[in-house]
Amino acid sequence: MSGVPARRSMLSGDRVNRIHWIPGTDQLRAVCHCSAERDFEDPVQLWEWLLSHPDGHDTPPPTVRDVAPSSDRRQEVTIP
Amino acid sequence: MIGIPRDQWYVAAYSSEIGQELFSRTICSEPILFWRTRSGQVTAVSDRCVHRRFPLSQSPSRLVDDQVVCGYHGFTYGPDGKCTAVPGQTRIPRTARLQPYPLVEQDSLVWVFIGDPAKADAASIPRAPYLDSPGYTTVAGMEPLKARFSLLVDNLLDLSHETYLHGGYIGTPEVAATPITTEVDEDAGVVHVSRHMDDAECPPFYAKSTGLQGRISRWQDIEYTPPCLYKLHSRIAPVGSVPNPDGSDPDAFHVEVVYAITPETEHSTHDFWAVARDFALDDQEVSDFLAENNRTVVLQDVTALEILERVVATEPEGYQELSINIDTGGLAARRMLKRIGAQQQSVPARS
Ligand code: FES
Ligand SMILES: [Fe+2]
């Protein structure tokens, strides 16, 4: 079988934010409802970016990773 | 800490729990008295007598012809909470009324609205139609949880814990290892977390109930409508089987796992769970097996979350955590809970 499409979507509202865990990687891809996209390694930074819409959402998807590749050192976060 | 959102609908009970006798349950720190009138309506009013606050659910308080008579000095109230008689005098004080709660009974659940009754919109209550649909057979229960409701939200939004906490029941290695897709609909107030395992070990929970042998396709689609209703659409099928383009799905087994996450107090929760299936509808053995196993799984969570509650309750606000990819859905749910918490007028929590 063809396998499940990595970019499937379930909800269909006008203001849906999507986050895909990119198969075979540790990366998360955030897709804002404005269709801006960006890849992250840290879900907390990812949510900060999504919620800052429209700030920083008009730039094309970056080609470099947003977080330095030394990814074993994950960031500690505080429950807001 | 995420406070209890007010101006929200919460599941207070299963329909089957409320008959023509007094029933009490604390919802969001408010003690509420329920009973079913002779015409079949469920009523919900404050479980504290306006006179000296004796609990109306406590003997010798009693129900007489759809009126509750306080067991202490005899104040008597109708199903709408209005006082109809007081002892020794004919004048009934105008303010003698038990606070009534907006109430909706649907899908075999009793929902009450906690907050400003003027904001209660019954149409906004999320649905779980399979719980009383003839096409499904449902087993259900409720476990008291001595932990804040947000810990149960975290738990249910991240099913990767099945692999560790529920190994041998519903957990297999693939659950923790399979990437998820998370979607948040801000307008509709829905968090959706989807994990599709296309070639996975079949855990005993599904092997014994469906009879499927060997490896399976296992889809988990979570639909959480904060704060209360959580639905896990679970699809179990032979490897390679997918639903037809018209939506029919004859080769698959569907299990709708429903939780209602209802705060009892700031530090305790009513953990309602139900498992509805669209196969083996009349097979009592399957019902008994699913009920027993799901309850075991729920109690594994209860044990872990009660330990966690004792830990976080003693730590200062703003304790350190570390979030990784599996937490994406849980973070989305927390954020939405905080958003609906911020919308409401903040009312000091009673305890
Ligand atoms: S406390 Fe109920 S009648 Fe006095
Ligand atoms: Fe669990």
Short mmCIF file of C-alpha atoms and ligand atoms in Angstrom, two decimals:
data_model
loop_
_atom_site.label_atom_id
_atom_site.label_comp_id
_atom_site.label_asym_id
_atom_site.label_seq_id
_atom_site.Cartn_x
_atom_site.Cartn_y
_atom_site.Cartn_z
CA MET A 1 0.00 0.00 0.00
CA SER A 2 1.02 3.57 -0.52
CA GLY A 3 1.33 4.48 3.13
CA VAL A 4 -0.25 7.40 4.85
CA PRO A 5 0.44 10.75 3.29
CA ALA A 6 2.69 12.72 5.57
CA ARG A 7 0.77 15.93 4.95
CA ARG A 8 -2.74 14.70 5.54
CA SER A 9 -5.08 17.07 7.28
CA MET A 10 -8.15 16.37 9.32
CA LEU A 11 -9.63 19.70 10.30
CA SER A 12 -10.95 22.08 7.70
CA GLY A 13 -11.62 25.43 9.42
CA ASP A 14 -10.22 28.77 8.27
CA ARG A 15 -7.87 29.15 11.20
CA VAL A 16 -6.20 25.77 11.50
CA ASN A 17 -2.58 25.49 12.52
CA ARG A 18 -0.88 22.23 11.54
CA ILE A 19 2.23 20.59 12.84
CA HIS A 20 3.71 17.65 11.01
CA TRP A 21 6.37 15.51 12.53
CA ILE A 22 8.40 14.84 9.44
CA PRO A 23 8.73 11.05 9.10
CA GLY A 24 12.23 9.71 9.40
CA THR A 25 13.49 12.86 11.12
CA ASP A 26 13.31 14.61 14.46
CA GLN A 27 11.99 17.72 12.77
CA LEU A 28 8.59 19.31 13.21
CA ARG A 29 7.09 21.36 10.42
CA ALA A 30 4.73 24.11 11.47
CA VAL A 31 2.17 25.30 8.94
CA CYS A 32 0.36 28.46 9.95
CA HIS A 33 -3.22 29.10 8.82
CA CYS A 34 -1.71 31.85 6.65
CA SER A 35 0.24 29.03 4.94
CA ALA A 36 3.65 30.17 6.19
CA GLU A 37 5.81 27.16 7.03
CA ARG A 38 8.85 26.62 9.16
CA ASP A 39 10.73 23.62 10.54
CA PHE A 40 11.69 23.25 14.19
CA GLU A 41 13.27 20.79 16.53
CA ASP A 42 11.63 22.16 19.63
CA PRO A 43 7.83 22.20 19.95
CA VAL A 44 7.95 25.11 22.40
CA GLN A 45 9.82 27.37 19.95
CA LEU A 46 7.50 26.11 17.26
CA TRP A 47 4.42 27.24 19.18
CA GLU A 48 6.02 30.60 19.87
CA TRP A 49 6.49 31.09 16.15
CA LEU A 50 2.96 29.93 15.27
CA LEU A 51 1.44 32.20 17.86
CA SER A 52 3.46 35.20 16.77
CA HIS A 53 1.51 35.26 13.48
CA PRO A 54 1.77 37.43 11.45
CA ASP A 55 5.22 38.38 12.77
CA GLY A 56 7.87 36.57 10.80
CA HIS A 57 5.34 34.66 8.73
CA ASP A 58 5.99 36.37 5.41
CA THR A 59 9.47 34.99 4.90
CA PRO A 60 9.91 31.97 2.62
CA PRO A 61 10.48 28.67 4.39
CA PRO A 62 14.06 28.61 5.61
CA THR A 63 16.48 26.22 4.02
CA VAL A 64 18.64 25.96 7.09
CA ARG A 65 17.50 24.44 10.32
CA ASP A 66 16.25 26.85 12.88
CA VAL A 67 18.01 25.19 15.72
CA ALA A 68 21.68 24.40 15.77
CA PRO A 69 22.18 20.75 14.87
CA SER A 70 23.70 19.95 18.24
CA SER A 71 20.25 18.75 19.08
CA ASP A 72 21.10 16.50 21.99
CA ARG A 73 21.11 19.60 24.06
CA ARG A 74 17.40 20.27 24.14
CA GLN A 75 16.11 23.37 25.74
CA GLU A 76 14.53 23.43 29.10
CA VAL A 77 11.27 25.27 29.18
CA THR A 78 9.15 26.68 31.89
CA ILE A 79 5.46 26.01 32.16
CA PRO A 80 4.04 29.42 31.46
CA MET B 1 -0.86 25.93 36.92
CA ILE B 2 -3.83 25.85 34.57
CA GLY B 3 -6.89 26.86 36.57
CA ILE B 4 -10.33 25.36 36.09
CA PRO B 5 -11.99 27.10 33.15
CA ARG B 6 -15.41 28.46 34.06
CA ASP B 7 -18.32 29.31 31.79
CA GLN B 8 -17.95 25.83 30.35
CA TRP B 9 -19.98 22.65 30.03
CA TYR B 10 -18.75 19.63 31.95
CA VAL B 11 -19.92 16.04 32.13
CA ALA B 12 -21.32 15.52 35.61
CA ALA B 13 -22.53 11.94 35.34
CA TYR B 14 -23.71 9.16 33.11
CA SER B 15 -27.45 9.22 32.52
CA SER B 16 -27.61 5.78 34.07
CA GLU B 17 -26.26 7.11 37.37
CA ILE B 18 -29.20 9.39 38.00
CA GLY B 19 -32.57 7.94 38.94
CA GLN B 20 -35.39 8.99 41.19
CA GLU B 21 -33.20 9.38 44.21
CA LEU B 22 -30.82 12.05 45.42
CA PHE B 23 -27.38 12.00 43.87
CA SER B 24 -24.55 14.38 44.66
CA ARG B 25 -21.31 15.16 42.90
CA THR B 26 -18.86 18.02 43.22
CA ILE B 27 -18.08 19.62 39.87
CA CYS B 28 -15.45 22.38 39.67
CA SER B 29 -15.57 22.74 43.46
CA GLU B 30 -19.36 23.19 43.44
CA PRO B 31 -21.41 20.52 45.24
CA ILE B 32 -24.39 19.75 43.01
CA LEU B 33 -27.52 17.76 43.77
CA PHE B 34 -29.14 15.75 41.00
CA TRP B 35 -32.28 13.72 40.68
CA ARG B 36 -34.62 12.56 37.98
CA THR B 37 -38.17 13.79 38.29
CA ARG B 38 -41.11 11.48 37.76
CA SER B 39 -41.44 12.90 34.24
CA GLY B 40 -37.85 11.83 33.51
CA GLN B 41 -36.10 15.22 33.57
CA VAL B 42 -32.76 15.42 35.33
CA THR B 43 -32.49 18.40 37.63
CA ALA B 44 -29.31 19.99 39.00
CA VAL B 45 -29.28 22.41 41.92
CA SER B 46 -26.84 23.40 44.62
CA ASP B 47 -26.40 20.65 47.22
CA ARG B 48 -26.46 23.10 50.13
CA CYS B 49 -29.62 24.11 51.94
CA VAL B 50 -29.96 27.90 51.94
CA HIS B 51 -30.92 27.82 55.62
CA ARG B 52 -27.87 26.41 57.41
CA ARG B 53 -26.16 24.73 54.47
CA PHE B 54 -26.99 21.15 55.37
CA PRO B 55 -26.21 18.95 52.32
CA LEU B 56 -29.51 17.99 50.74
CA SER B 57 -27.99 14.77 49.46
CA GLN B 58 -27.41 13.60 53.02
CA SER B 59 -29.87 11.53 54.99
CA PRO B 60 -32.25 12.32 56.58
CA SER B 61 -32.83 14.76 53.69
CA ARG B 62 -35.18 13.05 51.27
CA LEU B 63 -37.14 13.27 48.07
CA VAL B 64 -40.92 13.51 48.37
CA ASP B 65 -42.97 13.82 45.17
CA ASP B 66 -40.27 15.61 43.16
CA GLN B 67 -39.44 17.92 46.05
CA VAL B 68 -36.39 17.68 48.24
CA VAL B 69 -36.94 18.11 51.96
CA CYS B 70 -33.92 19.18 53.99
CA GLY B 71 -33.17 16.66 56.70
CA TYR B 72 -32.16 19.30 59.23
CA HIS B 73 -35.11 21.71 59.60
CA GLY B 74 -37.37 20.81 56.70
CA PHE B 75 -36.88 23.55 54.09
CA THR B 76 -38.49 22.09 50.97
CA TYR B 77 -37.48 22.79 47.36
CA GLY B 78 -38.87 22.01 43.92
CA PRO B 79 -36.86 20.71 40.94
CA ASP B 80 -36.13 24.31 39.85
CA GLY B 81 -34.55 24.97 43.24
CA LYS B 82 -37.33 27.29 44.46
CA CYS B 83 -38.22 26.89 48.10
CA THR B 84 -41.83 25.79 48.50
CA ALA B 85 -42.10 25.42 52.25
CA VAL B 86 -40.27 26.46 55.39
CA PRO B 87 -41.01 25.24 58.89
CA GLY B 88 -43.35 27.08 61.25
CA GLN B 89 -44.32 30.01 59.01
CA THR B 90 -46.20 30.64 55.80
CA ARG B 91 -43.98 33.41 54.41
CA ILE B 92 -41.18 31.99 52.29
CA PRO B 93 -38.19 34.33 52.06
CA ARG B 94 -37.79 35.61 48.52
CA THR B 95 -34.16 34.63 48.34
CA ALA B 96 -34.83 31.06 49.39
CA ARG B 97 -33.73 29.32 46.25
CA LEU B 98 -31.13 26.69 45.50
CA GLN B 99 -28.95 27.77 42.61
CA PRO B 100 -30.09 25.81 39.54
CA TYR B 101 -27.57 24.68 36.93
CA PRO B 102 -28.16 24.61 33.17
CA LEU B 103 -28.28 20.95 32.26
CA VAL B 104 -28.34 18.90 29.07
CA GLU B 105 -28.70 15.16 28.84
CA GLN B 106 -27.48 13.71 25.56
CA ASP B 107 -25.34 10.84 24.26
CA SER B 108 -25.92 9.06 27.60
CA LEU B 109 -24.12 11.88 29.41
CA VAL B 110 -25.39 14.52 31.81
CA TRP B 111 -23.74 17.87 31.15
CA VAL B 112 -23.89 20.86 33.51
CA PHE B 113 -22.76 24.40 32.86
CA ILE B 114 -20.38 25.83 35.43
CA GLY B 115 -20.24 29.62 35.46
CA ASP B 116 -22.61 32.38 34.40
CA PRO B 117 -25.85 30.63 33.30
CA ALA B 118 -26.52 33.44 30.82
CA LYS B 119 -23.54 32.15 28.82
CA ALA B 120 -24.77 28.57 28.61
CA ASP B 121 -25.28 27.62 24.97
CA ALA B 122 -26.40 24.01 24.68
CA ALA B 123 -25.48 23.94 21.00
CA SER B 124 -21.80 24.30 21.91
CA ILE B 125 -21.67 20.97 23.75
CA PRO B 126 -19.49 18.51 21.83
CA ARG B 127 -21.20 15.28 20.77
CA ALA B 128 -20.34 11.62 21.22
CA PRO B 129 -23.28 9.98 19.43
CA TYR B 130 -21.84 6.45 19.42
CA LEU B 131 -22.26 6.22 23.20
CA ASP B 132 -25.96 5.57 22.77
CA SER B 133 -26.17 4.55 19.13
CA PRO B 134 -27.62 1.13 18.23
CA GLY B 135 -24.68 0.59 15.88
CA TYR B 136 -22.27 0.43 18.81
CA THR B 137 -21.89 -1.39 22.08
CA THR B 138 -20.42 0.65 24.90
CA VAL B 139 -18.74 -0.17 28.18
CA ALA B 140 -18.02 2.69 30.55
CA GLY B 141 -16.88 3.67 34.00
CA MET B 142 -15.58 6.50 36.11
CA GLU B 143 -12.52 6.55 38.31
CA PRO B 144 -11.85 9.19 40.93
CA LEU B 145 -8.44 10.76 40.31
CA LYS B 146 -6.59 12.65 43.01
CA ALA B 147 -4.78 14.87 40.55
CA ARG B 148 -5.51 18.16 38.77
CA PHE B 149 -7.41 17.78 35.51
CA SER B 150 -4.59 19.26 33.41
CA LEU B 151 -2.38 16.27 34.24
CA LEU B 152 -5.01 13.98 32.71
CA VAL B 153 -5.20 16.24 29.65
CA ASP B 154 -1.42 15.97 29.21
CA ASN B 155 -1.67 12.21 29.64
CA LEU B 156 -4.42 11.66 27.08
CA LEU B 157 -3.01 14.00 24.47
CA ASP B 158 0.26 12.10 24.36
CA LEU B 159 -0.44 8.45 23.71
CA SER B 160 3.23 7.61 23.33
CA HIS B 161 3.05 6.80 27.05
CA GLU B 162 1.04 3.70 26.12
CA THR B 163 4.27 2.01 25.15
CA TYR B 164 5.71 2.41 28.63
CA LEU B 165 2.87 2.73 31.10
CA HIS B 166 0.46 0.36 29.36
CA GLY B 167 2.78 -2.24 27.84
CA GLY B 168 1.00 -5.60 27.60
CA TYR B 169 -2.43 -3.91 27.40
CA ILE B 170 -2.63 -1.24 24.71
CA GLY B 171 1.03 -0.26 24.37
CA THR B 172 3.36 -1.58 21.70
CA PRO B 173 6.73 -0.21 20.54
CA GLU B 174 5.21 1.44 17.48
CA VAL B 175 3.07 3.89 19.43
CA ALA B 176 6.00 5.81 20.86
CA ALA B 177 7.98 5.45 17.63
CA THR B 178 5.42 6.74 15.13
CA PRO B 179 5.36 10.45 14.23
CA ILE B 180 2.19 12.43 14.90
CA THR B 181 0.38 15.19 13.10
CA THR B 182 -1.18 17.87 15.27
CA GLU B 183 -3.84 20.31 14.18
CA VAL B 184 -5.46 23.12 16.08
CA ASP B 185 -8.64 24.81 14.96
CA GLU B 186 -8.77 28.05 16.91
CA ASP B 187 -12.30 28.97 15.89
CA ALA B 188 -13.88 25.59 16.49
CA GLY B 189 -11.83 24.97 19.65
CA VAL B 190 -10.51 21.57 18.64
CA VAL B 191 -7.12 19.92 19.04
CA HIS B 192 -6.57 16.96 16.76
CA VAL B 193 -3.62 14.60 17.12
CA SER B 194 -3.22 11.86 14.59
CA ARG B 195 -0.93 8.86 14.71
CA HIS B 196 -1.27 6.30 11.94
CA MET B 197 0.69 3.10 12.38
CA ASP B 198 0.50 1.13 9.17
CA ASP B 199 2.29 -2.00 10.25
CA ALA B 200 2.21 -2.52 13.96
CA GLU B 201 2.08 -5.19 16.59
CA CYS B 202 -1.47 -5.86 17.76
CA PRO B 203 -1.73 -5.29 21.51
CA PRO B 204 -3.80 -7.77 23.55
CA PHE B 205 -6.57 -5.20 24.02
CA TYR B 206 -7.33 -5.34 20.30
CA ALA B 207 -6.15 -8.87 19.48
CA LYS B 208 -8.56 -10.44 21.96
CA SER B 209 -11.49 -8.17 21.14
CA THR B 210 -11.24 -8.19 17.33
CA GLY B 211 -9.71 -11.62 16.79
CA LEU B 212 -7.19 -10.13 14.37
CA GLN B 213 -3.98 -12.15 14.25
CA GLY B 214 -0.52 -10.87 13.48
CA ARG B 215 0.34 -7.34 12.53
CA ILE B 216 -2.22 -4.62 12.03
CA SER B 217 -2.82 -1.17 10.75
CA ARG B 218 -3.62 0.93 13.79
CA TRP B 219 -4.81 4.51 13.57
CA GLN B 220 -5.29 6.78 16.52
CA ASP B 221 -7.05 10.06 15.88
CA ILE B 222 -7.57 12.22 18.93
CA GLU B 223 -10.20 14.93 18.90
CA TYR B 224 -10.12 17.03 22.04
CA THR B 225 -12.58 19.83 22.60
CA PRO B 226 -11.29 21.59 25.71
CA PRO B 227 -11.96 21.52 28.50
CA CYS B 228 -13.96 18.33 28.99
CA LEU B 229 -14.57 15.97 26.09
CA TYR B 230 -11.81 13.82 24.63
CA LYS B 231 -12.44 11.34 21.85
CA LEU B 232 -9.97 8.82 20.52
CA HIS B 233 -11.09 7.39 17.19
CA SER B 234 -9.26 4.11 17.05
CA ARG B 235 -9.19 2.15 13.79
CA ILE B 236 -7.82 -1.39 13.74
CA ALA B 237 -7.51 -3.19 10.40
CA PRO B 238 -5.45 -5.77 8.56
CA VAL B 239 -2.19 -4.30 7.28
CA GLY B 240 -2.78 -2.59 3.94
CA SER B 241 -6.49 -1.96 4.41
CA VAL B 242 -7.64 1.64 4.07
CA PRO B 243 -11.15 3.13 4.10
CA ASN B 244 -12.98 3.30 0.77
CA PRO B 245 -13.21 6.67 -0.97
CA ASP B 246 -16.90 6.88 0.01
CA GLY B 247 -15.93 6.60 3.67
CA SER B 248 -17.13 3.04 4.17
CA ASP B 249 -14.59 0.87 5.92
CA PRO B 250 -15.83 -2.71 6.04
CA ASP B 251 -12.53 -4.43 6.85
CA ALA B 252 -11.75 -2.30 9.87
CA PHE B 253 -12.78 -2.46 13.50
CA HIS B 254 -13.67 0.89 15.01
CA VAL B 255 -13.34 1.67 18.67
CA GLU B 256 -14.40 5.06 19.94
CA VAL B 257 -12.71 5.74 23.24
CA VAL B 258 -14.31 8.66 25.03
CA TYR B 259 -13.07 10.44 28.12
CA ALA B 260 -14.78 13.23 29.98
CA ILE B 261 -12.25 15.12 32.02
CA THR B 262 -14.21 16.89 34.71
CA PRO B 263 -12.49 18.77 37.52
CA GLU B 264 -13.84 17.90 40.94
CA THR B 265 -11.62 20.40 42.74
CA GLU B 266 -8.37 22.16 41.85
CA HIS B 267 -6.54 18.96 42.76
CA SER B 268 -8.93 16.16 41.88
CA THR B 269 -10.75 14.99 38.78
CA HIS B 270 -13.61 12.76 37.69
CA ASP B 271 -12.08 10.47 35.09
CA PHE B 272 -15.04 9.28 32.98
CA TRP B 273 -14.14 6.68 30.36
CA ALA B 274 -16.14 4.82 27.76
CA VAL B 275 -15.26 2.37 25.00
CA ALA B 276 -17.75 2.05 22.14
CA ARG B 277 -17.19 -0.56 19.41
CA ASP B 278 -18.88 -1.30 16.11
CA PHE B 279 -18.20 -5.08 16.13
CA ALA B 280 -19.17 -8.08 18.25
CA LEU B 281 -22.11 -6.01 19.37
CA ASP B 282 -23.86 -8.77 21.29
CA ASP B 283 -20.79 -10.54 22.58
CA GLN B 284 -20.84 -10.16 26.34
CA GLU B 285 -17.39 -11.71 26.65
CA VAL B 286 -15.92 -8.97 24.48
CA SER B 287 -17.76 -6.35 26.54
CA ASP B 288 -16.45 -7.81 29.79
CA PHE B 289 -12.93 -8.03 28.40
CA LEU B 290 -12.87 -4.43 27.12
CA ALA B 291 -14.41 -3.09 30.32
CA GLU B 292 -11.96 -4.93 32.55
CA ASN B 293 -8.95 -4.07 30.41
CA ASN B 294 -9.78 -0.44 29.86
CA ARG B 295 -10.40 0.01 33.55
CA THR B 296 -7.00 -1.52 34.26
CA VAL B 297 -5.40 0.90 31.82
CA VAL B 298 -7.24 3.85 33.35
CA LEU B 299 -6.08 2.79 36.81
CA GLN B 300 -2.49 2.59 35.58
CA ASP B 301 -2.84 6.23 34.56
CA VAL B 302 -4.57 7.10 37.84
CA THR B 303 -1.72 5.62 39.85
CA ALA B 304 0.92 7.47 37.84
CA LEU B 305 -0.94 10.79 37.83
CA GLU B 306 -1.59 10.68 41.58
CA ILE B 307 2.15 10.25 42.14
CA LEU B 308 2.77 13.13 39.75
CA GLU B 309 0.20 15.35 41.48
CA ARG B 310 1.92 14.86 44.83
CA VAL B 311 5.20 15.89 43.24
CA VAL B 312 4.06 18.96 41.33
CA ALA B 313 1.85 20.13 44.21
CA THR B 314 4.95 20.57 46.35
CA GLU B 315 7.00 22.34 43.70
CA PRO B 316 7.01 26.08 43.22
CA GLU B 317 5.07 27.54 40.28
CA GLY B 318 7.06 27.57 37.09
CA TYR B 319 8.88 24.29 37.61
CA GLN B 320 11.14 23.11 34.87
CA GLU B 321 9.97 20.72 32.20
CA LEU B 322 11.38 19.55 28.94
CA SER B 323 9.14 19.19 25.92
CA ILE B 324 9.93 17.10 22.84
CA ASN B 325 8.13 16.17 19.64
CA ILE B 326 5.65 13.81 21.31
CA ASP B 327 4.40 16.75 23.39
CA THR B 328 3.19 18.85 20.47
CA GLY B 329 -0.45 17.90 20.98
CA GLY B 330 -0.29 18.33 24.74
CA LEU B 331 1.22 21.80 24.35
CA ALA B 332 -1.59 22.72 21.96
CA ALA B 333 -4.19 21.57 24.47
CA ARG B 334 -2.59 23.49 27.34
CA ARG B 335 -2.49 26.61 25.27
CA MET B 336 -6.15 26.33 24.35
CA LEU B 337 -7.08 25.68 27.99
CA LYS B 338 -5.22 28.82 28.98
CA ARG B 339 -6.96 30.77 26.25
CA ILE B 340 -10.46 29.74 27.35
CA GLY B 341 -9.40 30.33 30.94
CA ALA B 342 -8.34 33.88 30.06
CA GLN B 343 -11.61 34.64 28.25
CA GLN B 344 -13.74 34.07 31.28
CA GLN B 345 -14.20 36.54 34.09
CA SER B 346 -11.81 35.20 36.63
CA VAL B 347 -13.77 33.98 39.60
CA PRO B 348 -11.87 33.02 42.72
CA ALA B 349 -11.82 29.26 43.08
CA ARG B 350 -13.78 27.92 46.01
CA SER B 351 -12.41 24.97 47.85
S1 FES C 1 -30.24 23.53 57.14
FE1 FES C 1 -31.80 22.91 55.79
S2 FES C 1 -33.59 23.43 56.82
FE2 FES C 1 -32.06 24.11 58.17
FE FE C 2 -2.74 6.09 29.75
#
